[in-house]
PDB file of C-alpha atoms in Angstrom:
ATOM      1  CA  MET A 296      12.322  -9.640   1.340  1.00 51.00           C
ATOM      2  CA  THR A 297       8.848  -8.428   0.374  1.00 80.00           C
ATOM      3  CA  ARG A 298       7.347  -8.023  -2.993  1.00 91.00           C
ATOM      4  CA  GLY A 299       7.446  -4.309  -3.966  1.00 96.00           C
ATOM      5  CA  ILE A 300       4.573  -3.185  -6.169  1.00 97.00           C
ATOM      6  CA  LEU A 301       3.827   0.142  -7.678  1.00 98.00           C
ATOM      7  CA  ILE A 302       0.678   1.021  -9.653  1.00 97.00           C
ATOM      8  CA  VAL A 303       0.559   4.222 -11.676  1.00 97.00           C
ATOM      9  CA  GLY A 304      -2.385   5.524 -13.769  1.00 94.00           C
ATOM     10  CA  ASN A 305      -5.404   7.687 -13.927  1.00 87.00           C
ATOM     11  CA  GLN A 306      -8.120   6.878 -11.770  1.00 86.00           C
ATOM     12  CA  SER A 307     -10.570   4.261 -13.341  1.00 88.00           C
ATOM     13  CA  ALA A 308     -11.857   0.859 -13.090  1.00 89.00           C
ATOM     14  CA  LEU A 309      -9.128  -1.025 -14.351  1.00 93.00           C
ATOM     15  CA  SER A 310      -6.539   0.790 -12.125  1.00 93.00           C
ATOM     16  CA  GLU A 311      -8.541   0.017  -9.191  1.00 92.00           C
ATOM     17  CA  ALA A 312      -8.875  -3.633 -10.401  1.00 94.00           C
ATOM     18  CA  VAL A 313      -4.999  -4.105 -11.015  1.00 96.00           C
ATOM     19  CA  THR A 314      -4.640  -2.666  -7.418  1.00 95.00           C
ATOM     20  CA  ALA A 315      -7.015  -4.948  -5.833  1.00 94.00           C
ATOM     21  CA  GLU A 316      -5.232  -8.279  -7.744  1.00 95.00           C
ATOM     22  CA  ALA A 317      -1.824  -7.015  -6.349  1.00 95.00           C
ATOM     23  CA  ALA A 318      -3.095  -6.508  -2.844  1.00 94.00           C
ATOM     24  CA  LYS A 319      -3.747 -10.509  -2.854  1.00 93.00           C
ATOM     25  CA  ARG A 320      -0.046 -10.850  -3.236  1.00 93.00           C
ATOM     26  CA  VAL A 321       1.447  -8.370  -0.859  1.00 94.00           C
ATOM     27  CA  ASN A 322       0.765  -6.371   2.267  1.00 92.00           C
ATOM     28  CA  THR A 323       1.781  -2.991   1.070  1.00 94.00           C
ATOM     29  CA  VAL A 324       1.017  -1.496  -2.459  1.00 96.00           C
ATOM     30  CA  SER A 325       2.064   1.998  -3.584  1.00 97.00           C
ATOM     31  CA  THR A 326      -0.353   3.698  -6.033  1.00 96.00           C
ATOM     32  CA  ALA A 327      -0.138   7.010  -7.825  1.00 96.00           C
ATOM     33  CA  PHE A 328      -3.402   7.805  -9.360  1.00 93.00           C
ATOM     34  CA  ILE A 329      -3.844  10.983 -12.006  1.00 89.00           C
ATOM     35  CA  GLN A 330      -6.794  12.943 -11.024  1.00 79.00           C
ATOM     36  CA  ASN A 331      -9.447  13.111 -13.642  1.00 76.00           C
ATOM     37  CA  LYS A 332     -10.439  16.810 -14.014  1.00 71.00           C
ATOM     38  CA  PHE A 333     -13.356  15.945 -16.116  1.00 65.00           C
ATOM     39  CA  ILE A 334     -15.284  13.948 -13.082  1.00 59.00           C
ATOM     40  CA  GLU A 335     -15.640  14.813  -9.375  1.00 52.00           C
ATOM     41  CA  SER A 336     -12.319  13.503  -7.362  1.00 50.00           C
ATOM     42  CA  ARG A 337     -13.053  10.654  -5.577  1.00 50.00           C
ATOM     43  CA  GLN A 338     -11.014   8.081  -3.466  1.00 50.00           C
ATOM     44  CA  ALA A 339     -10.378   4.679  -5.085  1.00 51.00           C
ATOM     45  CA  ALA A 340     -12.324   1.927  -3.582  1.00 58.00           C
ATOM     46  CA  VAL A 341     -10.042  -0.872  -4.035  1.00 68.00           C
ATOM     47  CA  PRO A 342     -11.248  -4.223  -2.094  1.00 70.00           C
ATOM     48  CA  VAL A 343      -8.180  -5.286  -0.252  1.00 71.00           C
ATOM     49  CA  PRO A 344      -7.677  -8.300   1.885  1.00 77.00           C
ATOM     50  CA  GLU A 345      -7.519  -7.632   5.736  1.00 78.00           C
ATOM     51  CA  GLY A 346      -3.978  -6.323   6.542  1.00 77.00           C
ATOM     52  CA  THR A 347      -3.175  -4.942   3.266  1.00 85.00           C
ATOM     53  CA  THR A 348      -2.030  -1.420   3.047  1.00 91.00           C
ATOM     54  CA  ILE A 349      -2.506   0.850   0.099  1.00 93.00           C
ATOM     55  CA  ILE A 350      -0.001   3.808   0.325  1.00 95.00           C
ATOM     56  CA  PRO A 351      -0.990   6.493  -2.341  1.00 95.00           C
ATOM     57  CA  LEU A 352       1.675   8.330  -3.552  1.00 96.00           C
ATOM     58  CA  SER A 353       1.574  12.189  -5.368  1.00 93.00           C
ATOM     59  CA  TRP A 354       2.835  12.617  -8.817  1.00 94.00           C
ATOM     60  CA  ASN A 355       2.809  15.516 -11.171  1.00 94.00           C
ATOM     61  CA  PRO A 356       3.026  13.852 -14.731  1.00 94.00           C
ATOM     62  CA  GLY A 357       4.351  16.756 -16.475  1.00 92.00           C
ATOM     63  CA  SER A 358       7.424  17.029 -14.445  1.00 95.00           C
ATOM     64  CA  PRO A 359      10.601  15.037 -14.883  1.00 96.00           C
ATOM     65  CA  ILE A 360      11.501  15.775 -11.165  1.00 97.00           C
ATOM     66  CA  SER A 361       8.353  14.479  -9.891  1.00 97.00           C
ATOM     67  CA  ALA A 362       8.967  11.175 -12.023  1.00 97.00           C
ATOM     68  CA  ARG A 363      11.935  10.541 -10.041  1.00 97.00           C
ATOM     69  CA  SER A 364      10.562  11.818  -6.749  1.00 97.00           C
ATOM     70  CA  LEU A 365       7.915   9.357  -7.005  1.00 97.00           C
ATOM     71  CA  LEU A 366      10.214   6.306  -7.701  1.00 97.00           C
ATOM     72  CA  LEU A 367      12.264   7.455  -4.772  1.00 97.00           C
ATOM     73  CA  ALA A 368       9.331   7.666  -2.574  1.00 97.00           C
ATOM     74  CA  ALA A 369       7.813   4.243  -3.804  1.00 97.00           C
ATOM     75  CA  GLY A 370      11.287   2.612  -2.939  1.00 95.00           C
ATOM     76  CA  ASN A 371      11.269   4.290   0.519  1.00 95.00           C
ATOM     77  CA  HIS A 372       7.845   2.675   1.480  1.00 94.00           C
ATOM     78  CA  LEU A 373       8.347  -0.465  -0.231  1.00 95.00           C
ATOM     79  CA  GLU A 374      11.991  -1.185   0.211  1.00 93.00           C
ATOM     80  CA  HIS A 375      12.628  -1.607  -3.715  1.00 94.00           C
ATOM     81  CA  ILE A 376      10.450  -1.907  -6.595  1.00 97.00           C
ATOM     82  CA  ASP A 377       9.789  -5.370  -8.171  1.00 96.00           C
ATOM     83  CA  ASP A 378       6.721  -4.600 -10.426  1.00 97.00           C
ATOM     84  CA  ALA A 379       6.159  -1.016 -11.879  1.00 98.00           C
ATOM     85  CA  VAL A 380       2.481  -1.528 -13.501  1.00 98.00           C
ATOM     86  CA  PHE A 381       1.633   1.639 -15.725  1.00 98.00           C
ATOM     87  CA  ILE A 382      -1.715   1.868 -16.967  1.00 97.00           C
ATOM     88  CA  CYS A 383      -2.985   3.897 -19.705  1.00 95.00           C
ATOM     89  CA  ASP A 384      -6.690   4.435 -19.273  1.00 91.00           C
ATOM     90  CA  PRO A 385      -7.487   7.989 -20.459  1.00 89.00           C
ATOM     91  CA  PRO A 386     -10.761   9.478 -19.530  1.00 86.00           C
ATOM     92  CA  ALA A 387     -13.273  10.505 -22.435  1.00 85.00           C
ATOM     93  CA  ILE A 388     -13.612  13.962 -23.555  1.00 87.00           C
ATOM     94  CA  ARG A 389     -16.595  14.196 -26.007  1.00 88.00           C
ATOM     95  CA  LYS A 390     -16.245  17.403 -27.542  1.00 89.00           C
ATOM     96  CA  LYS A 391     -15.948  18.580 -31.463  1.00 89.00           C
ATOM     97  CA  ALA A 392     -12.398  19.378 -32.362  1.00 89.00           C
ATOM     98  CA  GLY A 393     -13.004  23.068 -32.491  1.00 91.00           C
ATOM     99  CA  GLU A 394     -14.534  23.234 -29.028  1.00 92.00           C
ATOM    100  CA  ILE A 395     -11.567  21.679 -26.869  1.00 90.00           C
ATOM    101  CA  THR A 396     -10.185  24.207 -24.830  1.00 91.00           C
ATOM    102  CA  PRO A 397      -6.325  24.867 -24.676  1.00 92.00           C
ATOM    103  CA  SER A 398      -6.259  23.931 -20.892  1.00 90.00           C
ATOM    104  CA  GLU A 399      -7.861  20.565 -22.009  1.00 90.00           C
ATOM    105  CA  ILE A 400      -5.164  20.282 -24.636  1.00 91.00           C
ATOM    106  CA  ASP A 401      -2.364  21.067 -21.876  1.00 92.00           C
ATOM    107  CA  TYR A 402      -4.016  18.333 -19.315  1.00 90.00           C
ATOM    108  CA  PHE A 403      -4.008  15.501 -21.938  1.00 91.00           C
ATOM    109  CA  VAL A 404      -0.558  16.130 -23.101  1.00 92.00           C
ATOM    110  CA  ASN A 405       1.134  16.845 -19.690  1.00 92.00           C
ATOM    111  CA  ASN A 406      -1.116  13.936 -17.850  1.00 91.00           C
ATOM    112  CA  HIS A 407      -1.280  11.302 -20.337  1.00 92.00           C
ATOM    113  CA  ILE A 408       1.120  11.797 -23.058  1.00 94.00           C
ATOM    114  CA  LYS A 409       4.257  13.349 -21.733  1.00 95.00           C
ATOM    115  CA  GLY A 410       4.195  12.080 -17.981  1.00 95.00           C
ATOM    116  CA  TRP A 411       4.876   8.270 -19.756  1.00 96.00           C
ATOM    117  CA  PHE A 412       8.043   9.342 -21.017  1.00 97.00           C
ATOM    118  CA  PHE A 413       9.418  10.994 -18.090  1.00 97.00           C
ATOM    119  CA  LEU A 414       8.261   7.951 -15.758  1.00 97.00           C
ATOM    120  CA  ILE A 415       9.277   5.150 -17.831  1.00 98.00           C
ATOM    121  CA  ARG A 416      12.703   6.388 -18.557  1.00 97.00           C
ATOM    122  CA  GLU A 417      13.376   6.806 -14.639  1.00 97.00           C
ATOM    123  CA  THR A 418      11.668   3.263 -14.004  1.00 98.00           C
ATOM    124  CA  ILE A 419      14.095   1.820 -16.598  1.00 98.00           C
ATOM    125  CA  MET A 420      17.152   3.564 -14.742  1.00 97.00           C
ATOM    126  CA  THR A 421      15.949   2.284 -11.298  1.00 97.00           C
ATOM    127  CA  LEU A 422      15.302  -1.200 -12.539  1.00 97.00           C
ATOM    128  CA  ARG A 423      18.482  -1.489 -14.576  1.00 96.00           C
ATOM    129  CA  ALA A 424      20.486  -0.348 -11.333  1.00 95.00           C
ATOM    130  CA  ARG A 425      18.681  -2.955  -9.320  1.00 94.00           C
ATOM    131  CA  GLY A 426      19.418  -5.748 -11.979  1.00 95.00           C
ATOM    132  CA  LYS A 427      16.109  -7.090 -11.902  1.00 95.00           C
ATOM    133  CA  GLY A 428      12.060  -6.483 -11.820  1.00 97.00           C
ATOM    134  CA  ASN A 429       9.128  -6.014 -13.999  1.00 97.00           C
ATOM    135  CA  LEU A 430       8.143  -2.757 -16.228  1.00 98.00           C
ATOM    136  CA  CYS A 431       4.573  -3.672 -17.186  1.00 98.00           C
ATOM    137  CA  LEU A 432       2.606  -1.281 -19.770  1.00 98.00           C
ATOM    138  CA  VAL A 433      -1.108  -1.688 -19.575  1.00 97.00           C
ATOM    139  CA  MET A 434      -3.726  -0.423 -22.194  1.00 93.00           C
ATOM    140  CA  SER A 435      -7.500  -0.671 -21.547  1.00 86.00           C
ATOM    141  CA  GLY A 436     -10.161  -1.475 -23.967  1.00 69.00           C
ATOM    142  CA  ILE A 437     -11.551   1.649 -25.632  1.00 61.00           C
ATOM    143  CA  SER A 438     -15.486   2.122 -25.613  1.00 56.00           C
ATOM    144  CA  SER A 439     -16.924   3.708 -28.883  1.00 53.00           C
ATOM    145  CA  GLY A 440     -19.823   4.989 -27.053  1.00 54.00           C
ATOM    146  CA  GLY A 441     -23.091   5.049 -28.426  1.00 52.00           C
ATOM    147  CA  LYS A 442     -24.096   5.884 -32.119  1.00 55.00           C
ATOM    148  CA  GLU A 443     -25.665   9.196 -30.924  1.00 57.00           C
ATOM    149  CA  ASP A 444     -22.581  10.048 -28.743  1.00 71.00           C
ATOM    150  CA  ILE A 445     -20.060  12.988 -29.790  1.00 82.00           C
ATOM    151  CA  PRO A 446     -16.764  11.142 -30.526  1.00 86.00           C
ATOM    152  CA  ASP A 447     -13.976  10.908 -28.088  1.00 89.00           C
ATOM    153  CA  ILE A 448     -11.703  13.470 -29.517  1.00 89.00           C
ATOM    154  CA  ALA A 449      -8.964  13.036 -26.696  1.00 88.00           C
ATOM    155  CA  GLY A 450      -8.863   9.239 -25.177  1.00 88.00           C
ATOM    156  CA  PRO A 451      -8.266   7.224 -28.633  1.00 90.00           C
ATOM    157  CA  ALA A 452      -5.350   9.978 -29.355  1.00 92.00           C
ATOM    158  CA  VAL A 453      -3.422   9.415 -26.034  1.00 93.00           C
ATOM    159  CA  SER A 454      -4.148   5.709 -26.166  1.00 93.00           C
ATOM    160  CA  ALA A 455      -2.437   5.334 -29.495  1.00 94.00           C
ATOM    161  CA  ALA A 456       0.579   7.575 -28.477  1.00 95.00           C
ATOM    162  CA  PHE A 457       0.876   5.256 -25.600  1.00 96.00           C
ATOM    163  CA  LYS A 458       0.959   2.236 -27.661  1.00 95.00           C
ATOM    164  CA  ALA A 459       3.558   3.464 -29.903  1.00 96.00           C
ATOM    165  CA  TYR A 460       5.954   4.690 -27.459  1.00 97.00           C
ATOM    166  CA  ALA A 461       5.102   1.279 -25.585  1.00 97.00           C
ATOM    167  CA  GLN A 462       6.050  -0.648 -28.388  1.00 96.00           C
ATOM    168  CA  GLY A 463       9.282   1.173 -28.797  1.00 97.00           C
ATOM    169  CA  VAL A 464      10.090   0.256 -25.220  1.00 97.00           C
ATOM    170  CA  LEU A 465       9.326  -3.155 -25.751  1.00 97.00           C
ATOM    171  CA  LEU A 466      11.680  -3.351 -28.769  1.00 96.00           C
ATOM    172  CA  SER A 467      14.601  -2.104 -26.810  1.00 95.00           C
ATOM    173  CA  ALA A 468      13.869  -4.219 -23.864  1.00 94.00           C
ATOM    174  CA  ALA A 469      16.440  -7.046 -25.351  1.00 92.00           C
ATOM    175  CA  GLY A 470      19.396  -7.576 -23.124  1.00 92.00           C
ATOM    176  CA  GLU A 471      18.151  -5.652 -20.242  1.00 96.00           C
ATOM    177  CA  SER A 472      18.121  -7.452 -16.670  1.00 95.00           C
ATOM    178  CA  PHE A 473      14.706  -6.964 -15.937  1.00 97.00           C
ATOM    179  CA  ARG A 474      11.440  -8.024 -18.031  1.00 97.00           C
ATOM    180  CA  THR A 475       9.155  -5.316 -19.819  1.00 98.00           C
ATOM    181  CA  LEU A 476       6.099  -6.678 -20.967  1.00 98.00           C
ATOM    182  CA  GLY A 477       2.797  -5.248 -22.665  1.00 97.00           C
ATOM    183  CA  PHE A 478      -0.804  -5.885 -22.165  1.00 97.00           C
ATOM    184  CA  SER A 479      -4.145  -4.646 -23.890  1.00 95.00           C
ATOM    185  CA  SER A 480      -7.592  -5.531 -23.680  1.00 91.00           C
ATOM    186  CA  SER A 481     -10.382  -5.519 -26.309  1.00 82.00           C
ATOM    187  CA  GLU A 482     -13.025  -6.104 -23.551  1.00 81.00           C
ATOM    188  CA  PRO A 483     -14.295  -3.186 -21.861  1.00 79.00           C
ATOM    189  CA  GLY A 484     -16.060  -3.814 -18.670  1.00 82.00           C
ATOM    190  CA  SER A 485     -13.792  -6.908 -17.938  1.00 90.00           C
ATOM    191  CA  GLU A 486     -11.431  -5.085 -15.625  1.00 92.00           C
ATOM    192  CA  SER A 487     -10.928  -7.569 -12.917  1.00 93.00           C
ATOM    193  CA  GLU A 488     -10.638 -10.420 -15.275  1.00 94.00           C
ATOM    194  CA  PHE A 489      -7.822  -8.243 -17.124  1.00 95.00           C
ATOM    195  CA  ALA A 490      -6.144  -7.840 -13.901  1.00 96.00           C
ATOM    196  CA  ALA A 491      -6.015 -11.482 -13.212  1.00 96.00           C
ATOM    197  CA  PHE A 492      -4.554 -12.362 -16.686  1.00 96.00           C
ATOM    198  CA  ILE A 493      -1.917  -9.440 -16.274  1.00 97.00           C
ATOM    199  CA  TYR A 494      -0.666 -10.913 -12.871  1.00 96.00           C
ATOM    200  CA  LYS A 495      -0.921 -14.317 -13.994  1.00 96.00           C
ATOM    201  CA  ILE A 496       1.863 -13.785 -16.693  1.00 96.00           C
ATOM    202  CA  ILE A 497       3.869 -11.363 -14.322  1.00 96.00           C
ATOM    203  CA  ASP A 498       3.847 -14.283 -11.854  1.00 95.00           C
ATOM    204  CA  GLU A 499       5.193 -16.773 -14.063  1.00 93.00           C
ATOM    205  CA  GLU A 500       8.571 -15.085 -14.081  1.00 90.00           C
ATOM    206  CA  ASN A 501       9.446 -16.262 -17.514  1.00 92.00           C
ATOM    207  CA  ARG A 502      12.546 -14.370 -18.712  1.00 88.00           C
ATOM    208  CA  ARG A 503      11.849 -15.307 -22.142  1.00 91.00           C
ATOM    209  CA  ASP A 504       8.741 -13.201 -22.535  1.00 93.00           C
ATOM    210  CA  SER A 505      10.304  -9.888 -22.051  1.00 96.00           C
ATOM    211  CA  GLY A 506       9.605  -7.413 -24.705  1.00 96.00           C
ATOM    212  CA  LYS A 507       5.869  -9.342 -25.737  1.00 96.00           C
ATOM    213  CA  TRP A 508       2.797  -7.621 -25.865  1.00 96.00           C
ATOM    214  CA  TYR A 509      -0.003  -9.836 -24.342  1.00 96.00           C
ATOM    215  CA  LYS A 510      -3.573  -9.155 -25.729  1.00 93.00           C
ATOM    216  CA  PHE A 511      -6.619 -10.319 -23.384  1.00 93.00           C
ATOM    217  CA  GLY A 512     -10.050 -11.065 -24.896  1.00 82.00           C
ATOM    218  CA  LYS A 513     -12.590 -13.665 -25.176  1.00 58.00           C
ATOM    219  CA  LEU A 514     -10.154 -15.541 -27.422  1.00 54.00           C
ATOM    220  CA  PRO A 515      -6.515 -14.324 -26.073  1.00 43.00           C
ATOM    221  CA  PHE A 516      -3.781 -13.751 -28.598  1.00 44.00           C
ATOM    222  CA  PHE A 517      -0.404 -14.135 -27.207  1.00 44.00           C
ATOM    223  CA  GLY A 518       2.435 -12.139 -28.465  1.00 45.00           C
ATOM    224  CA  ARG A 519       2.906  -9.042 -30.185  1.00 42.00           C
TER     225      ARG A 519
END
């Protein structure tokens, strides 16, 4: 029986690094990347071993039905889901508060906040029914930009919302038949090393670490 890995997040260097790391372990990986409306869309350039297939799946984050459909599609392609790795690495929008448009607000709330509530709920139900697996909640390091840059008005707010929700999910992990793990990085630009760190923890299969938050950095601190 093969290991089923689903990776979900917005298109970013971190999502690509985590996908590449997962591809070292299995022949098929399913991904669902949120399109970034603030840059030109592109196909994720993920380096994978020969013989490994990346299966891109569609997901409308603002729809609870789409969350359920995504998990069903991933289960059909992979046979089952063992690792559900969800990555919050939101795009920056450098505008003053009064300049952000209503459509941009809707985009961030629906795609980068509300969508995680729907998807994580469905994933918990799926892993609970199977009786095992890993739910992994991943946050990137946030770059503050240069001194002359306009502050990112959306990314830090999205990350704070994801972190608060993820901490609640981790606290409720006790007694579940699957593991729930949190990961964050304080090192922007170290995506490959962070991805390797994430999968090192996942591969250890330590049931006692469920509910823990792991921090990656030059001097990693383990725990919540």
